[in-house]
Amino acid sequence: MAAAASPPGKRRRELDAEGLEAAGPEDKETTEAGIGNGTAASARFPFSGFRVKKVLRESARDKTLFLHGKVNEASADGNGEDAVVILEKTPFQVEQVAPLLMGSPELQLQFSNDIYSTYHMFPPRQLSDIKTTVVYPVTEKHLQKYLRQDLRLVRETGDDHRNITLPHLASQSLSIQWVYNILDKKAEADRIVFENPDPSDGFILIPDLKWNQQQLDDLYLIAICHRRGIRSLRDLTAEHLPLLRNILQEGQEAILQRYQVTADRLRVYLHYLPSYYHLHVHFTALGFEAPGSGVERAHLLADVIENLEHNPQHYQQRTLTFALRADEPLLQLLQEAQKS
């Protein structure tokens, strides 16, 4: 087994829909895979202009804003193309903030009463960056995915999965080429934290897009298995136990070695439904309330391993509960099956 010790970089691709509280069976295709890996150089957007058409979603709690806009409207046909830009305020870094407070920061008083006062502070450029994710070009499927939607809980039996969910997925265009680009080291090779290269029981461990790698409070990495054809939790049997044990043990050891975060401070889990259909496992800081880590979606890897040890067909037989957006066609198909 080989570990890659290159310094963290950044990748430019669509926000992992693991960040959505409930994801439909959508694809996670990369936009121009392999571009912008691990560079801090000045850059430009891959389009000209951005005319805001709609605010798809905003969150004061998460400090995020999802915008749908028209770009390249000055092109020959004048119609332009659709793009999504996601803006997110980056977390504070104490080593940068402390010197600012010791100096004379630019302030505007908003409120003062006895010992309490509130200000607007205007930080210097190095403290005011905004993480910006570009999804371009986008389809209607992308726009619907990022649009805030009401959620509904649904229960899926093993028969439902075989007779409804799988045929529905087969009817969708679900590209995961960006996953294969990572596994084949055509993209993001410089960001690999650890790799077990075994083609059957190995995996690659890589930082998730949602983590800027500047602090450990929101640590977030993804283990992507080398073996192809394992789509989700539902496919797992006792045959996959060596792979799952490798991911759990070696992933925890790699994170301890690189980030000095012990196994008892990690949440290690799979999503069902996943946001893309190639088996992957999430490693997040235990104190971080990562999107998608709720009980209706997250399955602890240690529990998955134990369930398979007791019953190799556990996930083919068990009824699983998960959330879907109210407009997701799969929700209607499953609800109709339950009525019949």
Coordinates of C-alpha atoms in Angstrom, one line a residue:
M1 CA 0.0 0.0 0.0
A2 CA 1.2 3.5 -0.9
A3 CA 0.4 6.8 0.7
A4 CA 0.6 10.0 -1.2
A5 CA 1.9 12.9 0.9
S6 CA 1.6 15.8 -1.4
P7 CA 0.2 19.0 0.1
P8 CA -3.6 19.7 -0.2
G9 CA -4.8 21.6 -3.2
K10 CA -8.2 22.6 -4.5
R11 CA -10.4 21.0 -7.1
R12 CA -13.0 22.7 -9.3
R13 CA -16.0 20.6 -9.8
E14 CA -19.6 20.6 -8.9
L15 CA -20.4 20.8 -5.2
D16 CA -20.8 17.3 -4.0
A17 CA -24.4 16.7 -3.5
E18 CA -23.5 15.0 -0.2
G19 CA -23.9 18.6 0.9
L20 CA -27.7 18.4 0.2
E21 CA -29.8 17.2 3.1
A22 CA -31.4 14.7 0.6
A23 CA -30.2 13.9 -2.8
G24 CA -31.9 12.4 -5.7
P25 CA -30.2 9.9 -8.1
E26 CA -28.3 12.6 -9.9
D27 CA -24.9 12.5 -11.5
K28 CA -21.8 14.1 -10.1
E29 CA -20.0 14.7 -13.4
T30 CA -17.0 17.0 -13.3
T31 CA -16.8 20.1 -15.3
E32 CA -13.6 19.9 -17.3
A33 CA -12.0 17.2 -15.1
G34 CA -8.4 17.7 -14.3
I35 CA -8.5 21.5 -14.6
G36 CA -7.4 23.7 -11.7
N37 CA -5.9 20.9 -9.5
G38 CA -3.7 22.2 -6.7
T39 CA -2.9 25.7 -7.9
A40 CA -3.2 29.0 -6.1
A41 CA -2.5 31.1 -9.2
S42 CA -4.8 33.8 -10.3
A43 CA -7.6 32.5 -12.4
R44 CA -10.7 33.5 -14.5
F45 CA -14.1 32.1 -14.7
P46 CA -14.6 29.7 -17.6
F47 CA -17.2 32.1 -19.1
S48 CA -17.8 35.8 -19.7
G49 CA -20.3 37.8 -17.7
F50 CA -22.8 36.5 -15.2
R51 CA -26.3 37.9 -15.2
V52 CA -28.2 36.6 -12.2
K53 CA -31.6 35.0 -13.2
K54 CA -32.6 33.5 -9.9
V55 CA -31.5 32.8 -6.3
L56 CA -31.8 29.0 -6.1
R57 CA -31.0 28.7 -2.4
E58 CA -29.5 30.7 0.4
S59 CA -28.6 29.9 4.0
A60 CA -27.8 32.4 6.7
R61 CA -26.7 29.6 9.0
D62 CA -24.3 28.1 6.4
K63 CA -23.3 31.4 4.9
T64 CA -24.0 30.1 1.4
L65 CA -25.8 31.5 -1.7
F66 CA -26.7 29.5 -4.8
L67 CA -27.2 31.6 -8.0
H68 CA -28.5 30.7 -11.4
G69 CA -27.2 33.0 -14.1
K70 CA -26.8 33.5 -17.9
V71 CA -23.3 33.7 -19.2
N72 CA -21.7 34.3 -22.6
E73 CA -24.6 36.4 -23.8
A74 CA -22.3 38.4 -26.0
S75 CA -21.7 35.3 -28.2
A76 CA -22.8 35.1 -31.8
D77 CA -26.2 33.7 -31.2
G78 CA -26.8 36.0 -28.3
N79 CA -28.7 33.4 -26.2
G80 CA -25.9 32.7 -23.8
E81 CA -25.6 29.6 -21.6
D82 CA -26.7 28.7 -18.1
A83 CA -24.4 28.4 -15.1
V84 CA -24.6 28.1 -11.4
V85 CA -22.3 29.9 -9.0
I86 CA -22.2 28.9 -5.3
L87 CA -20.8 31.4 -2.9
E88 CA -19.7 30.4 0.6
K89 CA -18.0 32.4 3.4
T90 CA -14.9 30.6 4.5
P91 CA -14.2 29.7 8.2
F92 CA -12.1 31.9 10.4
Q93 CA -8.4 31.0 11.0
V94 CA -7.2 32.1 14.4
E95 CA -3.6 32.8 13.3
Q96 CA -4.9 35.4 10.8
V97 CA -7.6 36.9 12.9
A98 CA -5.5 37.5 16.1
P99 CA -3.1 40.1 14.5
L100 CA -6.1 41.9 13.0
L101 CA -7.7 42.4 16.5
M102 CA -4.3 43.5 17.9
G103 CA -4.2 46.3 15.4
S104 CA -6.7 49.0 14.5
P105 CA -9.3 47.3 12.3
E106 CA -11.9 49.4 10.4
L107 CA -15.1 49.3 12.5
Q108 CA -18.7 50.6 12.3
L109 CA -20.6 50.6 15.6
Q110 CA -24.0 48.9 15.2
F111 CA -25.1 48.6 18.9
S112 CA -23.9 49.5 22.4
N113 CA -25.5 48.8 25.7
D114 CA -23.6 48.5 29.0
I115 CA -20.9 45.9 28.5
Y116 CA -22.2 44.8 25.1
S117 CA -21.4 46.3 21.8
T118 CA -21.8 45.1 18.2
Y119 CA -19.7 46.3 15.2
H120 CA -19.3 45.7 11.5
M121 CA -15.7 44.9 10.9
F122 CA -14.1 45.3 7.4
P123 CA -11.2 42.9 7.2
P124 CA -8.3 43.1 4.8
R125 CA -8.3 41.1 1.6
Q126 CA -6.6 38.0 3.0
L127 CA -9.5 37.6 5.5
S128 CA -12.4 38.3 3.2
D129 CA -12.2 35.5 0.6
I130 CA -15.3 33.7 -0.6
K131 CA -15.1 30.1 -1.7
T132 CA -16.7 30.1 -5.1
T133 CA -17.9 27.0 -6.9
V134 CA -18.8 27.1 -10.6
V135 CA -21.0 24.6 -12.3
Y136 CA -20.9 25.2 -16.0
P137 CA -22.5 24.4 -18.3
V138 CA -25.6 23.3 -16.5
T139 CA -28.7 21.4 -17.4
E140 CA -32.2 21.7 -16.0
K141 CA -31.4 18.7 -13.8
H142 CA -28.6 20.7 -12.1
L143 CA -30.9 23.7 -11.6
Q144 CA -33.5 21.5 -9.9
K145 CA -30.9 19.9 -7.7
Y146 CA -29.7 23.2 -6.3
L147 CA -33.2 24.6 -5.9
R148 CA -34.5 24.4 -2.4
Q149 CA -37.2 21.8 -2.2
D150 CA -39.5 20.3 0.4
L151 CA -38.4 16.9 1.5
R152 CA -40.4 13.7 2.1
L153 CA -39.4 10.5 4.0
V154 CA -40.0 7.3 2.1
R155 CA -39.3 3.6 3.0
E156 CA -37.8 1.3 0.4
T157 CA -38.0 -2.4 0.7
G158 CA -35.5 -4.7 -0.9
D159 CA -38.1 -5.5 -3.6
D160 CA -38.7 -1.8 -4.1
H161 CA -35.0 -1.3 -4.7
R162 CA -34.8 -4.1 -7.3
N163 CA -38.1 -3.4 -9.1
I164 CA -38.4 0.4 -8.8
T165 CA -35.2 2.2 -7.8
L166 CA -32.8 0.3 -10.0
P167 CA -34.9 0.6 -13.2
H168 CA -35.4 4.3 -12.5
L169 CA -31.7 4.8 -12.1
A170 CA -31.0 2.9 -15.4
S171 CA -33.3 5.3 -17.2
Q172 CA -31.2 8.3 -16.0
S173 CA -28.1 9.8 -17.5
L174 CA -25.7 9.3 -14.6
S175 CA -22.2 10.1 -15.6
I176 CA -19.5 9.4 -13.0
Q177 CA -16.5 9.9 -15.3
W178 CA -15.1 12.4 -12.7
V179 CA -14.8 9.5 -10.3
Y180 CA -12.9 7.4 -12.8
N181 CA -10.6 10.4 -13.5
I182 CA -9.6 10.4 -9.8
L183 CA -9.1 6.6 -9.6
D184 CA -7.1 6.7 -12.9
K185 CA -5.1 9.7 -11.6
K186 CA -6.1 11.8 -14.6
A187 CA -7.4 14.4 -12.2
E188 CA -6.6 15.5 -8.6
A189 CA -3.7 13.0 -8.2
D190 CA -1.8 15.7 -6.2
R191 CA -4.6 15.8 -3.6
I192 CA -4.6 12.1 -2.7
V193 CA -4.0 11.7 1.1
F194 CA -3.7 7.9 1.0
E195 CA -4.1 5.0 -1.4
N196 CA -4.4 1.3 -1.1
P197 CA -3.9 0.3 -4.8
D198 CA -5.5 -3.2 -4.6
P199 CA -8.0 -3.3 -7.5
S200 CA -10.5 -5.3 -5.5
D201 CA -10.1 -4.2 -1.9
G202 CA -8.3 -0.9 -2.2
F203 CA -9.4 2.7 -2.3
I204 CA -8.3 6.3 -2.6
L205 CA -8.7 8.8 0.3
I206 CA -9.1 12.4 -0.8
P207 CA -10.4 15.7 0.8
D208 CA -14.0 16.5 0.0
L209 CA -14.8 19.7 -1.9
K210 CA -16.7 21.1 1.1
W211 CA -13.6 21.2 3.3
N212 CA -11.0 24.0 2.6
Q213 CA -8.4 22.0 4.6
Q214 CA -7.5 25.1 6.7
Q215 CA -8.8 23.8 10.0
L216 CA -9.8 20.5 11.5
D217 CA -13.2 21.4 13.0
D218 CA -14.9 20.6 9.7
L219 CA -12.6 17.9 8.5
Y220 CA -14.2 16.0 5.6
L221 CA -12.6 13.3 3.4
I222 CA -14.0 10.8 1.0
A223 CA -12.8 7.2 0.4
I224 CA -13.5 6.0 -3.1
C225 CA -13.1 2.3 -3.8
H226 CA -11.1 1.1 -6.8
R227 CA -13.4 -1.7 -7.5
R228 CA -16.1 -0.7 -10.1
G229 CA -19.6 -2.0 -10.1
I230 CA -20.5 -1.5 -6.4
R231 CA -23.1 1.2 -6.7
S232 CA -24.3 1.7 -3.2
L233 CA -25.0 0.3 0.3
R234 CA -27.7 -2.0 -1.3
D235 CA -25.0 -3.9 -3.3
L236 CA -22.9 -4.8 -0.3
T237 CA -22.5 -8.4 0.8
A238 CA -20.0 -10.4 2.9
E239 CA -17.8 -10.5 -0.2
H240 CA -17.1 -6.8 0.3
L241 CA -16.1 -7.1 4.0
P242 CA -12.3 -7.0 3.3
L243 CA -12.8 -3.8 1.3
L244 CA -14.9 -2.2 4.0
R245 CA -12.5 -3.2 6.8
N246 CA -9.6 -1.7 4.8
I247 CA -11.5 1.6 4.3
L248 CA -12.3 1.8 8.0
Q249 CA -9.0 0.9 9.5
E250 CA -6.6 2.3 6.9
G251 CA -8.6 5.4 6.4
Q252 CA -8.6 6.1 10.2
E253 CA -4.9 5.4 10.3
A254 CA -4.1 7.7 7.4
I255 CA -6.1 10.6 8.9
L256 CA -4.3 10.1 12.2
Q257 CA -1.0 10.2 10.5
R258 CA -1.8 13.2 8.3
Y259 CA -4.0 15.3 10.6
Q260 CA -3.5 13.9 14.1
V261 CA -7.2 13.2 14.4
T262 CA -7.9 10.0 16.3
A263 CA -10.5 7.4 15.3
D264 CA -12.8 8.2 18.2
R265 CA -13.1 11.8 16.9
L266 CA -14.2 10.7 13.4
R267 CA -17.7 9.9 12.0
V268 CA -17.3 7.3 9.2
Y269 CA -20.4 6.5 7.2
L270 CA -22.1 5.8 3.9
H271 CA -25.1 7.6 2.4
Y272 CA -28.2 6.0 1.2
L273 CA -29.4 7.2 -1.2
P274 CA -25.9 8.3 -2.3
S275 CA -25.5 11.3 -4.5
Y276 CA -23.5 9.3 -7.1
Y277 CA -23.5 5.6 -7.7
H278 CA -19.9 4.4 -7.1
L279 CA -19.2 3.2 -3.6
H280 CA -17.7 5.8 -1.4
V281 CA -17.3 6.4 2.4
H282 CA -17.4 9.7 4.3
F283 CA -14.9 10.6 7.0
T284 CA -15.9 13.8 8.9
A285 CA -14.9 15.3 12.2
L286 CA -17.3 14.1 14.9
G287 CA -18.1 17.6 16.1
F288 CA -19.0 18.8 12.6
E289 CA -22.6 18.6 11.7
A290 CA -21.9 17.7 8.1
P291 CA -24.9 17.9 5.6
G292 CA -26.3 14.5 5.1
S293 CA -25.1 13.1 8.4
G294 CA -28.6 12.7 9.8
V295 CA -30.2 9.4 10.8
E296 CA -32.4 9.3 7.6
R297 CA -29.3 9.2 5.4
A298 CA -26.1 8.2 7.1
H299 CA -25.1 4.6 7.9
L300 CA -22.1 4.2 10.2
L301 CA -19.5 2.0 8.4
A302 CA -18.7 0.0 11.6
D303 CA -22.4 -0.9 11.8
V304 CA -22.5 -1.8 8.2
I305 CA -19.6 -4.2 8.7
E306 CA -21.2 -5.8 11.7
N307 CA -24.6 -6.2 9.9
L308 CA -22.9 -8.0 7.0
E309 CA -21.0 -10.2 9.4
H310 CA -24.3 -11.4 10.9
N311 CA -26.3 -11.5 7.7
P312 CA -24.5 -11.3 4.3
Q313 CA -27.8 -10.3 2.6
H314 CA -28.7 -7.7 5.2
Y315 CA -28.8 -4.8 2.7
Q316 CA -30.6 -6.7 0.0
Q317 CA -33.4 -7.6 2.5
R318 CA -33.7 -4.7 4.8
T319 CA -36.2 -1.8 4.4
L320 CA -34.3 1.5 4.3
T321 CA -35.7 4.9 5.1
F322 CA -34.4 8.0 3.3
A323 CA -35.6 11.5 2.2
L324 CA -36.3 12.7 -1.3
R325 CA -37.3 16.0 -2.7
A326 CA -41.0 16.4 -3.2
D327 CA -40.6 16.8 -7.0
E328 CA -38.3 13.8 -7.4
P329 CA -39.9 11.2 -9.7
L330 CA -38.5 8.3 -7.7
L331 CA -40.6 9.5 -4.7
Q332 CA -43.8 9.2 -6.6
L333 CA -42.9 5.8 -8.0
L334 CA -42.2 4.5 -4.5
Q335 CA -45.3 6.0 -3.0
E336 CA -47.5 4.5 -5.7
A337 CA -45.9 1.1 -5.1
Q338 CA -46.7 1.3 -1.4
K339 CA -50.4 2.2 -2.1
S340 CA -50.9 -0.9 -4.3

